[in-house]
Coordinates of C-alpha atoms in Angstrom, one line a residue:
X112 CA 101.8 80.6 113.3
X113 CA 105.0 80.8 115.3
X114 CA 108.2 79.4 113.7
X115 CA 111.2 78.7 115.9
X116 CA 114.5 77.2 114.7
X117 CA 116.6 76.0 117.6
X118 CA 119.1 73.5 118.8
X119 CA 117.0 71.5 121.2
X120 CA 116.5 68.2 123.0
X121 CA 112.9 66.8 123.2
X122 CA 111.5 64.3 125.6
X123 CA 107.9 62.9 125.5
X124 CA 106.5 61.7 128.7
X125 CA 103.1 59.9 128.7
X126 CA 101.7 56.5 128.0
X127 CA 105.2 55.8 126.5
X128 CA 108.5 57.7 126.5
X129 CA 110.5 59.0 123.6
X130 CA 113.7 61.0 123.3
X131 CA 115.1 63.2 120.6
X132 CA 118.8 64.0 121.3
X133 CA 120.2 67.5 120.9
X134 CA 120.0 68.7 117.3
X135 CA 118.9 71.7 115.2
X136 CA 115.1 71.5 114.5
X137 CA 112.0 73.5 113.5
X138 CA 109.4 74.0 116.1
X139 CA 105.9 75.0 114.9
X140 CA 103.3 76.5 117.3
X141 CA 99.9 76.8 115.5
X142 CA 97.0 79.0 116.4
X143 CA 95.0 75.9 117.5
X144 CA 97.6 75.4 120.3
X145 CA 99.3 72.4 118.7
X146 CA 103.1 72.1 118.9
X147 CA 105.2 70.0 116.5
X148 CA 108.9 69.3 116.1
X149 CA 110.3 68.9 112.6
X150 CA 113.6 67.9 111.0
X151 CA 114.9 68.7 107.6
X152 CA 113.5 65.5 106.1
X153 CA 110.4 63.2 106.4
X154 CA 108.3 65.6 104.2
X155 CA 105.5 67.0 106.3
X156 CA 105.6 64.4 109.1
X157 CA 106.8 65.8 112.4
X158 CA 109.3 63.9 114.7
X159 CA 106.9 64.4 117.6
X160 CA 104.0 66.7 118.4
X161 CA 101.2 67.5 120.9
X162 CA 97.7 67.9 119.6
X163 CA 95.2 70.4 121.0
X164 CA 93.8 70.9 123.6
X165 CA 97.2 71.5 125.2
X166 CA 99.1 74.4 126.6
X167 CA 102.7 75.7 126.4
X168 CA 104.6 76.9 129.4
X169 CA 107.8 78.8 128.3
X170 CA 110.9 79.5 130.4
X171 CA 114.1 80.9 129.0
X172 CA 115.7 77.6 128.1
X173 CA 112.8 75.2 128.5
X174 CA 109.3 74.6 126.9
X175 CA 106.8 72.3 128.5
X176 CA 103.8 71.4 126.4
X177 CA 101.1 69.5 128.3
X178 CA 97.7 68.1 127.5
X179 CA 94.7 67.4 129.7
X180 CA 95.7 63.7 130.0
X181 CA 99.0 64.8 131.7
X182 CA 101.2 63.9 128.7
X183 CA 104.1 66.3 128.2
X184 CA 106.6 67.4 125.6
X185 CA 109.6 68.7 127.3
X186 CA 111.8 70.8 124.9
X187 CA 115.2 71.9 126.2
X188 CA 116.6 74.8 124.2
X189 CA 120.3 75.1 123.8
X190 CA 120.2 77.9 121.2
X191 CA 117.4 79.8 119.4
X192 CA 118.4 80.7 115.8
X193 CA 115.1 82.1 114.7
X194 CA 111.8 83.1 116.3
X195 CA 109.0 84.7 114.3
X196 CA 105.2 84.9 114.2
X197 CA 103.0 85.0 111.0
X198 CA 99.3 85.6 110.6
X199 CA 98.1 83.1 107.9
X200 CA 94.5 84.3 107.8
X201 CA 91.3 82.2 107.2
X202 CA 91.8 78.8 105.6
X203 CA 89.5 78.3 102.6
X204 CA 90.0 74.5 102.7
X205 CA 91.1 71.9 100.2
X206 CA 89.4 72.0 96.9
X207 CA 89.4 68.4 95.7
X208 CA 89.5 67.0 92.2
X209 CA 85.9 66.6 91.0
X210 CA 86.3 62.8 90.4
X211 CA 87.9 62.4 93.8
X212 CA 85.0 64.3 95.5
X213 CA 82.5 62.2 93.7
X214 CA 84.3 59.0 94.8
X215 CA 84.1 60.1 98.4
X216 CA 80.4 60.8 98.1
X217 CA 79.7 57.5 96.3
X218 CA 81.8 55.4 98.6
X219 CA 80.0 57.0 101.6
X220 CA 76.7 56.0 100.1
X221 CA 77.9 52.5 99.4
X222 CA 80.3 51.9 102.2
X223 CA 79.5 48.1 102.2
X224 CA 81.7 48.1 99.1
X225 CA 84.6 48.0 101.6
X226 CA 83.1 45.1 103.5
X227 CA 79.8 43.4 104.5
X228 CA 78.4 45.0 107.7
X229 CA 80.3 48.2 107.4
X230 CA 78.7 51.5 108.5
X231 CA 79.6 55.1 107.9
X232 CA 80.3 57.3 111.0
X233 CA 81.0 60.5 109.1
X234 CA 82.4 62.1 106.0
X235 CA 85.3 64.6 106.4
X236 CA 85.9 63.4 110.0
X237 CA 87.8 66.2 111.7
X238 CA 91.3 65.9 113.2
X239 CA 93.8 68.5 114.3
X240 CA 95.8 68.0 111.1
X241 CA 92.9 67.9 108.6
X242 CA 89.8 65.9 107.8
X243 CA 89.8 62.1 107.2
X244 CA 87.7 61.4 104.0
X245 CA 85.6 58.7 105.7
X246 CA 85.4 57.4 109.2
X247 CA 83.7 54.0 109.3
X248 CA 83.1 51.0 111.5
X249 CA 83.7 47.5 110.2
X250 CA 81.4 44.5 110.9
X251 CA 83.1 44.0 114.3
X252 CA 82.5 47.7 115.3
X253 CA 86.1 48.7 115.0
X254 CA 87.1 52.1 113.7
X255 CA 88.5 52.4 110.2
X256 CA 89.8 55.6 108.6
X257 CA 89.5 55.7 104.8
X258 CA 91.6 58.0 102.6
X259 CA 90.3 58.3 99.0
X260 CA 92.4 59.3 96.0
X261 CA 91.9 59.3 92.3
X262 CA 95.5 58.1 91.8
X263 CA 97.1 56.4 94.8
X264 CA 100.6 57.7 95.4
X265 CA 103.1 57.4 98.2
X266 CA 102.1 60.9 99.5
X267 CA 98.6 59.6 100.0
X268 CA 99.8 56.7 102.1
X269 CA 101.9 59.1 104.2
X270 CA 98.9 61.3 104.7
X271 CA 96.8 58.4 105.9
X272 CA 99.6 57.2 108.2
X273 CA 99.7 60.6 109.8
X274 CA 95.9 60.5 110.4
X275 CA 96.2 57.0 111.9
X276 CA 98.9 58.0 114.3
X277 CA 96.8 60.9 115.6
X278 CA 93.5 59.0 115.7
X279 CA 95.0 56.1 117.6
X280 CA 95.9 58.5 120.4
X281 CA 92.2 58.9 121.1
X282 CA 91.0 56.1 123.5
X283 CA 87.4 56.5 122.3
X284 CA 88.5 55.5 118.7
X285 CA 91.5 53.3 119.1
X286 CA 92.4 50.9 117.7
X287 CA 91.9 52.6 114.3
X288 CA 92.9 50.8 111.1
X289 CA 93.3 52.3 107.7
X290 CA 92.0 51.8 104.1
X291 CA 93.7 53.5 101.2
X292 CA 91.2 53.6 98.3
X293 CA 91.8 54.8 94.8
X294 CA 91.0 54.2 91.2
X295 CA 94.6 53.4 90.5
X296 CA 97.3 52.6 93.1
X297 CA 100.9 52.7 92.2
X298 CA 102.9 49.6 93.1
X299 CA 105.3 51.6 95.4
X300 CA 102.3 53.1 97.2
X301 CA 100.7 49.6 97.7
X302 CA 104.0 48.2 99.0
X303 CA 104.3 51.0 101.5
X304 CA 100.7 50.8 102.6
X305 CA 100.7 47.1 103.1
X306 CA 104.0 47.3 105.0
X307 CA 102.3 49.7 107.5
X308 CA 99.2 47.4 107.8
X309 CA 97.0 49.6 105.6
X310 CA 94.6 47.8 103.3
X311 CA 94.5 48.9 99.7
X312 CA 91.2 49.0 97.7
X313 CA 90.9 49.7 94.0
X314 CA 87.7 51.6 93.3
X315 CA 85.6 51.1 90.1
X316 CA 84.0 54.5 89.6
X317 CA 81.4 53.3 87.1
X318 CA 80.4 50.4 89.3
X319 CA 79.9 52.8 92.2
X320 CA 77.6 54.9 90.0
X321 CA 75.7 51.8 89.0
X322 CA 77.1 51.8 85.4
X323 CA 78.5 48.6 84.0
X324 CA 81.9 48.9 82.2
X325 CA 82.1 48.1 78.5
X326 CA 85.5 46.6 79.0
X327 CA 86.0 42.9 79.0
X328 CA 86.8 41.5 82.5
X329 CA 88.8 38.4 83.4
X330 CA 87.3 38.3 86.8

């Protein structure tokens, strides 16, 4: 991985245009060829990025990142403060909580829990920034990305938002909607998800396993 801290201006030219004025930012160039631009906030979410396959053309004060669709990230460098490369080695992958992994498997087997006529496309659907738990199609055939958590927190909503932004760049998948599924969803996470058009689903682990709960139910 290459880390560059620089004062830069960034322009995206493609299906739409976007401009980041001159400021100090972190540029990440990963081994898969992806390039992303980060500020000192927004957690892990980049300000802009180019996903692989893409290529980087470097000149002394200018980077041009282009993909096969002809979209470009044009990065104008005013000052480079740091430039280093680091070998991270093989990635062992995310080891999920046992209950969370079981929820994913059970929901994949009973995907109609999310809606009548739904079908599973794939578990652990690959993207350039990590796998989506489930990729599904709803009854109308539209793509739906499902992120599954044991406890639904704001960071899980942010994670799904990042997946959706990337997946919706793929014309073969778009439009892709999102479902945030968990055994418990915190009110703040639900509010954020619904504000972003993401549907929230509370999962009953025992019901998915075919075990009736002993608790009294009002509905």
